Tab-separated table of C-alpha atoms and ligand atoms in Angstrom:
chain	number	residue	atom	x	y	z
A	251	ALA	CA	-17.824	-15.516	8.116
A	252	PHE	CA	-19.306	-16.849	11.181
A	253	VAL	CA	-22.293	-15.691	13.677
A	254	LEU	CA	-22.182	-15.517	17.086
A	255	LEU	CA	-25.574	-15.372	18.648
A	256	LEU	CA	-25.932	-14.219	22.220
A	257	GLY	CA	-28.320	-14.064	24.375
A	258	GLY	CA	-31.399	-13.989	22.842
A	259	VAL	CA	-33.465	-14.671	19.781
A	260	ASP	CA	-36.621	-12.815	18.276
A	261	GLU	CA	-38.559	-13.121	15.247
A	262	THR	CA	-35.943	-10.660	13.170
A	263	LYS	CA	-32.651	-12.680	14.357
A	264	ALA	CA	-34.547	-16.342	13.587
A	265	ALA	CA	-35.464	-14.685	10.484
A	266	THR	CA	-31.548	-13.376	9.379
A	267	GLY	CA	-29.780	-16.849	11.220
A	268	GLY	CA	-32.168	-18.959	8.209
A	269	GLY	CA	-30.490	-16.553	5.737
A	270	ALA	CA	-27.073	-17.461	7.262
A	271	LEU	CA	-27.251	-21.127	7.162
A	272	ALA	CA	-28.972	-21.127	3.635
A	273	ALA	CA	-25.729	-18.753	2.802
A	274	GLY	CA	-23.482	-21.534	4.734
A	275	VAL	CA	-22.307	-19.195	7.366
A	276	PRO	CA	-22.346	-21.335	10.387
A	277	ILE	CA	-23.924	-19.517	13.968
A	278	ILE	CA	-22.586	-20.339	17.341
A	279	THR	CA	-24.696	-19.432	20.065
A	280	ASP	CA	-25.044	-19.805	24.121
A	281	LEU	CA	-29.070	-19.971	24.084
A	282	ASP	CA	-30.119	-23.902	24.469
A	283	LEU	CA	-31.283	-24.245	20.726
A	284	PRO	CA	-31.471	-27.716	18.805
A	285	GLU	CA	-28.246	-28.016	16.643
A	286	ILE	CA	-28.844	-28.331	13.271
A	287	ILE	CA	-26.642	-30.358	10.259
A	288	VAL	CA	-26.680	-28.914	6.768
A	289	PRO	CA	-24.277	-31.748	5.120
A	290	GLY	CA	-21.222	-30.249	3.379
A	291	VAL	CA	-21.469	-26.819	4.595
A	292	CYS	CA	-19.374	-26.240	7.588
A	293	ALA	CA	-16.220	-27.710	8.880
A	294	HIS	CA	-17.735	-30.018	11.384
A	295	GLU	CA	-21.325	-30.572	9.324
A	296	GLU	CA	-23.553	-29.093	12.450
A	297	CYS	CA	-24.409	-25.178	11.283
A	298	LEU	CA	-26.032	-24.167	14.690
A	299	VAL	CA	-23.633	-25.123	17.331
A	300	LYS	CA	-24.042	-24.713	20.828
A	301	GLU	CA	-21.364	-23.340	23.496
A	302	PRO	CA	-22.534	-21.976	26.753
A	303	ASP	CA	-19.093	-20.862	27.782
A	304	HIS	CA	-18.355	-17.335	26.350
A	305	LYS	CA	-14.575	-17.674	26.642
A	306	LYS	CA	-14.308	-20.859	24.329
A	307	ILE	CA	-16.901	-19.165	22.420
A	308	VAL	CA	-14.906	-16.966	19.770
A	309	GLN	CA	-12.794	-20.186	19.033
A	310	LYS	CA	-15.945	-23.330	18.806
A	311	ALA	CA	-16.656	-20.520	16.110
A	312	ILE	CA	-13.244	-20.453	14.629
A	313	GLU	CA	-13.127	-24.237	14.578
A	314	ALA	CA	-16.240	-24.087	13.018
A	315	ARG	CA	-16.009	-22.389	10.350
A	316	GLY	CA	-12.632	-23.984	9.836
A	317	ILE	CA	-10.320	-21.160	10.094
A	318	LYS	CA	-6.798	-21.825	10.193
A	319	VAL	CA	-5.222	-19.002	12.800
A	320	LYS	CA	-1.636	-19.210	12.408
A	321	LEU	CA	0.388	-17.628	15.719
A	322	ALA	CA	3.921	-16.238	15.331
A	323	GLN	CA	5.903	-15.941	18.142
A	324	VAL	CA	6.429	-12.300	18.369
A	325	PRO	CA	6.686	-10.879	21.818
A	326	ILE	CA	3.654	-8.312	22.369
A	327	PRO	CA	0.539	-8.131	24.092
A	328	VAL	CA	-2.069	-8.025	21.127
A	329	PRO	CA	-2.770	-11.316	18.954
A	330	PHE	CA	-0.028	-10.820	16.173
A	331	SER	CA	-1.358	-13.038	12.896
A	332	ALA	CA	-1.404	-12.223	8.910
A	333	ALA	CA	-5.070	-12.735	9.548
A	334	PHE	CA	-5.308	-8.863	11.192
A	335	GLU	CA	-3.712	-8.252	8.419
A	336	GLY	CA	-6.548	-6.050	6.110
A	337	GLU	CA	-7.972	-4.430	9.867
A	338	ARG	CA	-8.376	-1.206	9.632
A	339	VAL	CA	-8.090	1.123	13.047
A	340	ARG	CA	-10.772	3.700	12.530
A	341	LYS	CA	-10.474	7.211	13.517
A	342	PRO	CA	-12.995	7.078	16.974
A	343	ASP	CA	-10.799	3.971	18.006
A	344	THR	CA	-7.187	5.067	17.512
A	345	HIS	CA	-5.617	6.037	20.227
A	346	VAL	CA	-2.234	7.661	18.608
A	347	GLN	CA	-1.411	7.891	15.136
A	348	PHE	CA	1.798	8.687	13.207
A	349	GLY	CA	2.794	9.844	10.245
A	350	GLY	CA	-0.010	10.162	7.388
A	351	LYS	CA	-1.136	14.007	6.904
A	352	TYR	CA	-0.837	14.842	10.723
A	353	SER	CA	2.892	14.485	11.769
A	354	PRO	CA	6.348	13.820	9.860
A	355	ALA	CA	7.504	9.981	10.022
A	356	PHE	CA	9.291	7.962	7.638
A	357	GLU	CA	10.508	4.283	7.812
A	358	TYR	CA	13.816	3.431	6.656
A	359	LEU	CA	15.620	0.162	6.551
A	360	LYS	CA	19.952	-0.199	5.915
A	361	THR	CA	22.831	-2.673	5.759
A	362	ARG	CA	25.408	-1.942	8.478
A	363	GLY	CA	28.763	-4.160	9.273
A	364	THR	CA	28.336	-6.797	11.524
A	365	ASP	CA	30.117	-5.500	14.279
A	366	GLU	CA	28.530	-1.974	14.137
A	367	ILE	CA	25.106	-3.238	15.430
A	368	GLU	CA	23.625	-5.026	18.629
A	369	ASP	CA	21.184	-7.884	17.273
A	370	GLY	CA	17.725	-7.878	18.859
A	371	LYS	CA	18.120	-3.970	19.918
A	372	ILE	CA	15.360	-2.350	20.174
A	373	SER	CA	15.624	1.841	21.426
A	374	VAL	CA	12.744	4.178	21.908
A	375	ILE	CA	14.286	7.856	21.776
A	376	GLY	CA	11.745	10.171	23.375
A	377	PRO	CA	8.128	9.449	24.455
A	378	GLU	CA	6.693	6.139	25.021
A	379	ILE	CA	3.413	5.977	24.217
A	380	ASP	CA	2.374	6.356	28.230
A	381	ALA	CA	3.455	9.986	27.068
A	382	MET	CA	0.489	9.961	24.374
A	383	ASP	CA	-2.860	11.346	24.661
A	384	GLU	CA	-5.729	9.475	23.270
A	385	GLY	CA	-6.435	11.164	19.954
A	386	SER	CA	-3.166	12.606	19.150
A	387	SER	CA	-0.435	12.422	15.819
A	388	HIS	CA	2.729	12.274	17.257
A	389	PRO	CA	6.452	11.640	15.139
A	390	LEU	CA	7.801	8.431	14.289
A	391	GLY	CA	10.858	7.606	12.848
A	392	ILE	CA	11.768	4.027	12.424
A	393	VAL	CA	15.269	2.848	11.492
A	394	ILE	CA	15.907	-0.638	11.126
A	395	GLU	CA	19.612	-1.622	11.205
A	396	VAL	CA	20.793	-4.868	9.253
A	397	SER	CA	23.667	-7.156	8.431
A	398	GLY	CA	24.243	-10.359	7.118
A	399	ARG	CA	26.921	-11.956	5.142
A	400	LYS	CA	24.288	-12.340	1.743
A	401	MET	CA	22.749	-8.771	2.548
A	402	THR	CA	23.050	-6.171	-0.094
A	403	PRO	CA	21.510	-2.500	-0.916
A	404	ASP	CA	19.800	-4.023	-3.385
A	405	TYR	CA	17.807	-6.246	-0.984
A	406	GLU	CA	17.210	-3.069	1.568
A	407	PRO	CA	13.690	-1.903	0.002
A	408	ILE	CA	12.346	-5.281	-0.579
A	409	LEU	CA	13.287	-5.900	3.496
A	410	GLU	CA	12.077	-2.280	4.085
A	411	ARG	CA	8.721	-2.633	2.289
A	412	GLN	CA	7.660	-5.752	4.436
A	413	ILE	CA	7.292	-3.033	7.273
A	414	HIS	CA	3.979	-2.463	6.074
A	415	LYS	CA	3.108	-6.213	6.319
A	416	TYR	CA	4.562	-7.234	10.088
A	417	ILE	CA	3.114	-4.122	11.749
A	418	ASN	CA	-0.492	-4.750	10.008
A	419	TYR	CA	-0.023	-8.106	11.232
A	420	ALA	CA	-0.586	-7.010	15.197
A	421	MET	CA	-4.109	-7.013	16.086
A	422	GLY	CA	-5.344	-3.018	16.802
A	423	ILE	CA	-2.377	-1.803	14.973
A	424	PHE	CA	-2.943	-0.279	11.350
A	425	HIS	CA	-0.133	0.527	8.654
A	426	MET	CA	-0.197	1.894	5.347
A	427	GLY	CA	2.415	3.731	2.988
A	428	GLN	CA	5.839	3.600	3.279
A	429	ARG	CA	9.348	5.857	3.326
A	430	ASP	CA	8.590	9.127	4.221
A	431	MET	CA	4.904	8.725	3.690
A	432	ASN	CA	3.696	6.063	6.008
A	433	TRP	CA	0.541	6.570	8.342
A	434	ILE	CA	0.508	4.295	11.618
A	435	ARG	CA	-2.532	4.125	13.979
A	436	ILE	CA	-2.478	2.228	17.371
A	437	SER	CA	-6.112	1.592	18.658
A	438	LYS	CA	-7.263	2.044	22.126
A	439	ASP	CA	-7.495	-1.672	22.725
A	440	ALA	CA	-3.980	-2.333	21.508
A	441	LYS	CA	-2.797	0.740	24.379
A	442	LYS	CA	-5.112	-1.133	26.684
A	443	ALA	CA	-3.682	-4.651	26.111
A	444	GLY	CA	-0.131	-2.956	26.912
A	445	PHE	CA	0.841	-1.961	23.176
A	446	LYS	CA	3.934	-0.022	23.480
A	447	ILE	CA	5.692	1.710	20.298
A	448	ARG	CA	8.866	-0.500	21.455
A	449	HIS	CA	6.721	-2.973	20.504
A	450	PHE	CA	7.207	-2.239	16.783
A	451	GLY	CA	10.980	-3.132	17.295
A	452	ASP	CA	9.728	-6.569	18.835
A	453	ILE	CA	7.762	-7.249	15.341
A	454	LEU	CA	10.054	-6.358	13.457
A	455	VAL	CA	13.419	-8.395	14.817
A	456	ALA	CA	11.306	-11.362	14.894
A	457	LYS	CA	9.901	-11.039	11.602
A	458	LEU	CA	13.365	-10.058	9.793
A	459	HIS	CA	14.631	-13.259	11.587
A	460	ASP	CA	12.132	-15.233	10.927
A	461	GLU	CA	11.460	-14.480	7.066
A	462	TYR	CA	14.725	-13.507	6.196
A	463	GLY	CA	17.072	-15.379	8.200
A	464	ALA	CA	18.615	-16.668	4.954
A	465	ILE	CA	19.756	-12.971	4.638
A	466	VAL	CA	19.980	-10.764	7.648
A	467	ASP	CA	22.107	-12.102	10.618
A	468	ARG	CA	21.753	-8.680	13.184
A	469	VAL	CA	18.394	-6.459	13.148
A	470	GLN	CA	18.470	-3.317	15.418
A	471	VAL	CA	15.392	-1.382	15.462
A	472	THR	CA	15.445	2.663	16.567
A	473	LEU	CA	12.304	4.071	17.219
A	474	TYR	CA	12.530	7.976	17.252
A	475	THR	CA	9.222	9.855	18.194
A	476	ALA	CA	10.390	13.290	19.664
A	477	ALA	CA	9.920	15.698	16.430
A	478	LYS	CA	13.481	17.210	16.776
A	479	ASP	CA	15.319	13.897	15.697
A	480	VAL	CA	12.563	12.935	13.197
A	481	GLU	CA	13.247	15.746	11.159
A	482	ARG	CA	16.952	15.793	11.881
A	483	LEU	CA	17.051	11.982	10.427
A	484	LEU	CA	14.379	12.604	7.385
A	485	PRO	CA	17.184	13.974	4.967
A	486	GLU	CA	19.538	11.034	5.333
A	487	ALA	CA	16.677	8.753	4.456
A	488	ARG	CA	14.954	10.819	1.742
A	489	LYS	CA	18.764	10.912	0.252
A	490	ALA	CA	18.516	7.136	0.161
A	491	PHE	CA	15.317	6.883	-1.067
A	492	ALA	CA	16.535	9.183	-3.870
A	493	SER	CA	19.559	7.115	-4.606
A	494	ARG	CA	17.598	3.908	-4.701
A	495	ASP	CA	15.030	5.685	-7.459
A	496	ALA	CA	17.724	6.596	-9.607
A	497	ARG	CA	19.327	3.330	-10.138
A	498	LEU	CA	16.506	2.643	-12.534
A	499	ALA	CA	17.467	6.132	-14.788
A	500	GLY	CA	17.742	4.947	-18.423
A	501	MET	CA	16.194	1.419	-18.216
A	502	THR	CA	13.372	0.803	-20.584
A	503	ASP	CA	10.655	-1.561	-20.957
A	504	GLU	CA	11.668	-1.987	-24.534
A	505	ALA	CA	14.756	-3.487	-23.168
A	506	VAL	CA	13.396	-6.245	-21.008
A	507	ASP	CA	11.635	-9.080	-21.975
A	508	THR	CA	10.021	-9.827	-18.593
A	509	PHE	CA	8.008	-7.582	-16.046
A	510	TYR	CA	7.704	-8.675	-12.382
A	511	SER	CA	4.329	-8.970	-10.922
A	512	CYS	CA	3.281	-7.750	-7.416
A	513	THR	CA	0.507	-9.207	-5.108
A	514	LEU	CA	1.300	-8.001	-1.980
A	515	CYS	CA	-1.436	-6.131	-1.812
A	516	GLN	CA	-3.818	-9.212	-2.294
A	517	SER	CA	-4.990	-9.856	1.437
A	518	PHE	CA	-6.843	-6.320	1.139
A	519	ALA	CA	-7.510	-5.904	-2.388
A	520	PRO	CA	-7.480	-9.951	-3.633
A	521	ASP	CA	-8.126	-9.360	-6.776
A	522	HIS	CA	-5.488	-6.774	-7.343
A	523	VAL	CA	-1.841	-7.596	-9.303
A	524	CYS	CA	0.216	-4.611	-9.805
A	525	VAL	CA	2.330	-5.198	-13.257
A	526	VAL	CA	5.416	-3.351	-12.651
A	527	SER	CA	8.005	-2.754	-15.368
A	528	PRO	CA	11.132	-0.610	-15.612
A	529	GLU	CA	9.337	2.690	-16.598
A	530	ARG	CA	6.440	1.984	-14.577
A	531	LEU	CA	7.208	0.850	-10.607
A	532	GLY	CA	4.256	-0.300	-8.826
A	533	LEU	CA	1.493	2.185	-7.755
A	534	CYS	CA	2.649	2.326	-4.132
A	535	GLY	CA	5.621	3.820	-5.241
A	536	ALA	CA	8.049	1.304	-3.173
A	537	TYR	CA	8.233	-1.149	-5.683
A	538	SER	CA	10.641	-0.665	-9.072
A	539	TRP	CA	11.476	-3.038	-11.284
A	540	LEU	CA	15.104	-3.947	-10.077
A	541	ASP	CA	13.137	-3.945	-6.320
A	542	ALA	CA	10.614	-6.348	-7.425
A	543	ARG	CA	13.506	-8.756	-9.169
A	544	ALA	CA	15.663	-8.160	-5.931
A	545	ALA	CA	12.565	-9.576	-4.101
A	546	TYR	CA	11.938	-12.847	-6.348
A	547	GLU	CA	16.036	-13.808	-5.987
A	548	ILE	CA	15.410	-13.577	-2.177
A	549	THR	CA	11.923	-15.546	-2.158
A	550	PRO	CA	11.161	-16.958	-5.409
A	551	THR	CA	7.881	-18.327	-4.413
A	552	GLY	CA	6.783	-14.871	-2.841
A	553	GLY	CA	4.987	-12.226	-4.474
A	554	ASN	CA	6.998	-10.534	-6.680
A	555	GLN	CA	7.186	-13.223	-9.863
A	556	PRO	CA	8.788	-12.556	-13.492
A	557	ILE	CA	6.380	-12.302	-16.070
A	558	LYS	CA	7.793	-13.125	-19.493
A	559	LYS	CA	5.667	-10.143	-21.868
A	560	GLY	CA	5.583	-12.647	-24.475
A	561	ALA	CA	4.366	-11.965	-27.984
A	562	THR	CA	3.246	-7.932	-28.325
A	563	GLU	CA	-0.586	-7.516	-29.096
A	564	ASP	CA	-0.443	-3.573	-29.139
A	565	ALA	CA	2.967	-1.717	-28.377
A	566	VAL	CA	1.221	1.819	-28.100
A	567	LYS	CA	-1.308	0.567	-25.304
A	568	GLY	CA	1.893	-1.654	-23.939
A	569	ILE	CA	-0.688	-5.328	-24.493
A	570	TRP	CA	1.537	-8.380	-24.361
A	571	HIS	CA	0.397	-11.754	-24.215
A	572	GLY	CA	2.154	-13.240	-21.323
A	573	ILE	CA	1.025	-10.467	-18.995
A	574	ASN	CA	-2.272	-11.132	-19.779
A	575	THR	CA	-1.991	-14.761	-19.018
A	576	PHE	CA	-0.537	-13.691	-15.876
A	577	VAL	CA	-2.642	-11.231	-14.908
A	578	LYS	CA	-5.833	-13.172	-15.892
A	579	ASP	CA	-4.713	-16.096	-13.372
A	580	ALA	CA	-3.063	-14.121	-10.609
A	581	SER	CA	-6.342	-11.798	-10.431
A	582	HIS	CA	-8.597	-15.165	-10.286
A	583	ASN	CA	-9.852	-14.468	-13.324
A	584	ARG	CA	-11.716	-11.295	-12.863
A	585	VAL	CA	-8.841	-9.413	-14.802
A	586	SER	CA	-8.381	-10.807	-18.302
A	587	LYS	CA	-6.589	-7.860	-20.539
A	588	ILE	CA	-4.647	-5.202	-19.212
A	589	THR	CA	-2.561	-1.926	-20.895
A	590	ILE	CA	0.454	-1.009	-19.100
A	591	TYR	CA	0.239	2.443	-20.738
A	592	SER	CA	-3.214	3.728	-21.464
A	593	ILE	CA	-5.835	4.806	-18.454
A	594	MET	CA	-9.032	4.629	-20.905
A	595	ASP	CA	-8.658	1.081	-22.659
A	596	SER	CA	-8.504	-2.077	-19.432
A	597	PRO	CA	-5.902	0.234	-17.613
A	598	MET	CA	-4.372	-1.952	-14.263
A	599	THR	CA	-6.211	-2.233	-11.345
A	600	SER	CA	-5.602	-0.748	-7.914
A	601	CYS	CA	-5.427	-1.686	-4.185
A	602	GLY	CA	-5.677	0.726	-2.086
A	603	CYS	CA	-2.029	2.395	-1.460
A	604	PHE	CA	-1.379	4.595	-4.392
A	605	GLU	CA	0.436	7.861	-4.054
A	606	CYS	CA	-1.767	9.692	-6.423
A	607	VAL	CA	-5.008	8.950	-8.613
A	608	VAL	CA	-4.962	10.226	-11.872
A	609	ALA	CA	-8.376	10.919	-13.411
A	610	ILE	CA	-9.684	12.113	-16.416
A	611	VAL	CA	-11.783	15.620	-16.701
A	612	PRO	CA	-13.298	14.947	-19.372
A	613	GLU	CA	-13.951	19.170	-19.976
A	614	ALA	CA	-10.612	19.612	-20.633
A	615	ASN	CA	-9.642	16.269	-22.682
A	616	GLY	CA	-6.944	15.797	-20.082
A	617	VAL	CA	-6.439	14.245	-16.558
A	618	MET	CA	-5.550	15.392	-13.645
A	619	VAL	CA	-3.398	13.909	-10.952
A	620	VAL	CA	-4.505	13.954	-7.400
A	621	ASN	CA	-1.458	12.904	-4.342
A	622	ARG	CA	-3.129	11.417	-1.243
A	623	GLU	CA	-1.795	14.031	0.805
A	624	TYR	CA	-4.151	16.826	-0.569
A	625	ALA	CA	-7.264	17.235	1.019
A	626	GLY	CA	-9.106	19.711	-0.727
A	627	GLU	CA	-11.755	20.038	-4.031
A	628	THR	CA	-10.188	18.880	-7.094
A	629	PRO	CA	-11.743	20.025	-10.716
A	630	ALA	CA	-13.224	16.601	-10.885
A	631	GLY	CA	-15.975	17.317	-8.026
A	632	MET	CA	-14.091	14.679	-6.069
A	633	LYS	CA	-11.691	15.148	-2.926
A	634	PHE	CA	-8.577	12.155	-2.854
A	635	THR	CA	-10.775	10.136	-0.623
A	636	THR	CA	-14.192	9.906	-2.892
A	637	LEU	CA	-11.802	9.101	-5.781
A	638	ALA	CA	-9.430	6.855	-3.946
A	639	SER	CA	-12.580	4.888	-2.691
A	640	SER	CA	-13.831	4.289	-6.988
A	641	VAL	CA	-10.569	3.497	-7.755
A	642	GLY	CA	-9.300	0.905	-5.441
A	643	GLY	CA	-10.394	-2.078	-4.736
A	644	GLY	CA	-8.862	-4.224	-7.590
A	645	ASN	CA	-11.302	-3.237	-9.790
A	646	GLN	CA	-10.404	-1.802	-13.621
A	647	THR	CA	-11.628	1.535	-13.557
A	648	PRO	CA	-11.487	3.237	-17.539
A	649	GLY	CA	-10.317	6.975	-16.886
A	650	PHE	CA	-8.532	6.131	-13.483
A	651	ILE	CA	-5.893	4.510	-12.467
A	652	GLY	CA	-3.656	4.768	-9.247
A	653	VAL	CA	-0.413	5.455	-9.706
A	654	GLY	CA	3.536	5.991	-8.027
A	655	ARG	CA	4.547	9.415	-8.102
A	656	LEU	CA	7.395	8.598	-10.061
A	657	TYR	CA	5.809	7.114	-13.056
A	658	ILE	CA	4.073	10.392	-13.507
A	659	LEU	CA	7.731	11.512	-14.557
A	660	SER	CA	8.160	8.018	-16.438
A	661	LYS	CA	8.318	8.340	-20.511
A	662	LYS	CA	5.278	6.105	-20.231
A	663	PHE	CA	3.080	8.258	-18.359
A	664	ILE	CA	-0.784	7.282	-20.221
A	665	SER	CA	1.856	7.037	-23.232
A	666	ALA	CA	-0.903	6.069	-25.344
A	667	GLU	CA	-3.168	9.300	-24.272
A	668	GLY	CA	-0.434	11.185	-25.524
A	669	GLY	CA	1.657	11.842	-21.759
A	670	LEU	CA	2.644	14.004	-19.777
A	671	LYS	CA	0.159	16.543	-21.750
A	672	ARG	CA	-2.791	15.425	-20.708
A	673	VAL	CA	-1.933	16.551	-17.322
A	674	VAL	CA	-4.299	19.945	-16.731
A	675	TRP	CA	-4.575	20.094	-13.150
A	676	MET	CA	-2.479	18.851	-9.837
A	677	PRO	CA	-1.934	20.424	-6.709
A	678	LYS	CA	0.294	22.562	-5.960
A	679	GLU	CA	2.257	20.457	-3.389
A	680	LEU	CA	2.997	17.747	-6.163
A	681	LYS	CA	3.864	19.953	-8.677
A	682	GLU	CA	6.341	21.384	-6.248
A	683	ALA	CA	7.918	18.131	-5.244
A	684	LEU	CA	8.406	16.647	-9.168
A	685	GLY	CA	9.903	20.460	-9.244
A	686	ASP	CA	12.635	20.502	-11.994
A	687	ARG	CA	12.126	16.950	-13.059
A	688	LEU	CA	8.661	17.682	-14.294
A	689	LYS	CA	10.037	20.713	-15.883
A	690	ALA	CA	12.974	19.121	-17.516
A	691	ARG	CA	9.966	15.815	-18.681
A	692	SER	CA	8.325	18.797	-20.215
A	693	ALA	CA	11.178	20.192	-22.104
A	694	GLU	CA	11.986	16.638	-22.623
A	695	ILE	CA	8.844	16.396	-25.001
A	696	GLY	CA	9.000	20.077	-26.477
A	697	GLU	CA	6.618	21.508	-24.259
A	698	PRO	CA	8.555	23.546	-22.070
A	699	GLY	CA	5.963	25.660	-20.764
A	700	LEU	CA	4.252	22.870	-19.141
A	701	PHE	CA	4.857	23.416	-15.745
A	702	ASP	CA	3.588	26.598	-15.736
A	703	LYS	CA	0.285	25.744	-17.741
A	704	ILE	CA	-0.508	22.809	-15.279
A	705	ALA	CA	-3.268	24.174	-13.109
A	706	ASP	CA	-3.340	23.886	-8.940
A	707	GLU	CA	-5.588	24.633	-6.405
A	708	SER	CA	-4.770	27.918	-6.185
A	709	VAL	CA	-6.039	28.546	-10.214
A	710	THR	CA	-9.062	26.832	-9.433
A	711	THR	CA	-10.855	23.676	-8.281
A	712	ASP	CA	-13.450	24.213	-11.033
A	713	ALA	CA	-14.360	22.033	-14.182
A	714	ALA	CA	-15.255	25.584	-16.084
A	715	ALA	CA	-12.869	27.823	-14.955
A	716	LEU	CA	-10.141	25.157	-15.498
A	717	VAL	CA	-10.854	24.918	-19.012
A	718	GLN	CA	-11.309	28.874	-19.367
A	719	TYR	CA	-7.226	28.756	-17.634
A	720	LEU	CA	-6.208	26.296	-20.014
A	721	ALA	CA	-7.517	28.343	-23.005
A	722	LYS	CA	-5.209	31.617	-21.936
A	723	VAL	CA	-2.241	29.807	-21.358
A	724	GLY	CA	-2.930	27.415	-24.462
A	725	HIS	CA	-2.571	24.339	-22.360
A	726	PRO	CA	-1.768	21.558	-25.463
A	727	ALA	CA	-4.367	18.894	-24.204
A	728	LEU	CA	-6.702	21.111	-25.616
A	729	SER	CA	-5.924	20.606	-29.317
A	730	MET	CA	-4.947	16.403	-28.868
A	731	ASP	CA	-7.516	14.048	-30.001
A	732	PRO	CA	-10.095	13.450	-27.828
A	733	LEU	CA	-10.007	11.250	-24.643
A	734	VAL	CA	-13.586	9.962	-25.230
B	252	LIG	FE1	3.328	-4.476	-4.710
B	252	LIG	FE2	1.255	-3.218	-5.737
B	252	LIG	FE3	0.943	-3.241	-2.948
B	252	LIG	FE4	3.213	-1.741	-4.126
B	252	LIG	S1	0.934	-1.280	-4.597
B	252	LIG	S2	2.932	-3.571	-2.558
B	252	LIG	S3	3.841	-2.971	-5.557
B	252	LIG	S4	0.943	-5.111	-5.182
B	253	LIG	ZN1	-1.574	-1.646	-1.999
């Protein structure tokens, strides 16, 4: 941090400034004040710096603070750097948004033959940003086609997940989620600076070449902004997502001696570490164990590292010596113990991009699962947004975890607490999306009627009424060991 003090100083500002200096935060001002030197605090020793020229003052501040901004060469009209990755674009500052709960959208990367695509070709099919009203939501399909001698379909999810990072690097652009659950905002300032939809293509072409040049030779990007195209292409993308998920079927945590870390979200949640195992994917839903392994193959020094499980400390809760040692280090000593299968005892931390929140409903001796898209009330008395802010940020919050949707269907889903049988409530939409797979899992655990016993918002969003309903239908959670 640094302070820019412009155009005047009164008693309050002087006192605040004194506090800033004491905290080691330099002040850069256009006022004619005596320069103050506090040894050992700021990059250039002086901590109150004069710079009367407003054109130079920000650069001066960056230097005084010792901030290194590395700009990649990306041909877009807004600044582009990793420094902007954690930036949010709030609703009042948004010119246009895509996806989220507001419009259909997806992002999908696929491998093509070399002669099938043209390197650097960027097309926008449908309206450009100039035809989009301030405050509006539009559909968006981002299709990236890549080719390369070393490119294999195994790498597709890894490259695809970089879209999140790269688009966030642009100042005034916000990206969240992945696959067909992404959400993008372009700020009014970015629009004013001349940012167009096609610039997403410029970013993706430049960065994929820059960071994955060893794998991809050609990159072509097509941006679809008309609803009819996005809806036409969604099934193909969804089919690819489903077949990626299916590759893991049958793999177990016991069968491997190595899990993988993911620390890609440390730009938002600096101490957060996802531990990805064959039976528990990353909480954003984008990284399976196979994906993390492929990412490590591509970039051995990147955000996905192999973690040897080491000695088993608790097979039921999922505690391994090697995992804890890794997490302690990667969380900068914030978290020294995690369980992979428990929600109550030292659960895994969450960043902010979980697909669902699993939260304890103490009255019902069970848990509810709430997906990001659900905006209504829940039996815990909190909506998703409130739940998300208490779960996220890289903290350990017993009773609450962020998870990827597919983890709900895993045999290891909160298995320390009895697994799927604990689920007493979830929004109708999520229940229906899991549909037959949820029914199959219920049958597998000897609870064929569980699907109908799990309440949703059409039954109730009130904890007391929920307990009555669970008793009426004979939900197994009521007769399980106490959760708390
Ligand atoms: Fe990686 Fe986890 Fe972030 Fe997904 S949520 S990108 S798995 S750190
Ligand atoms: Zn995240």
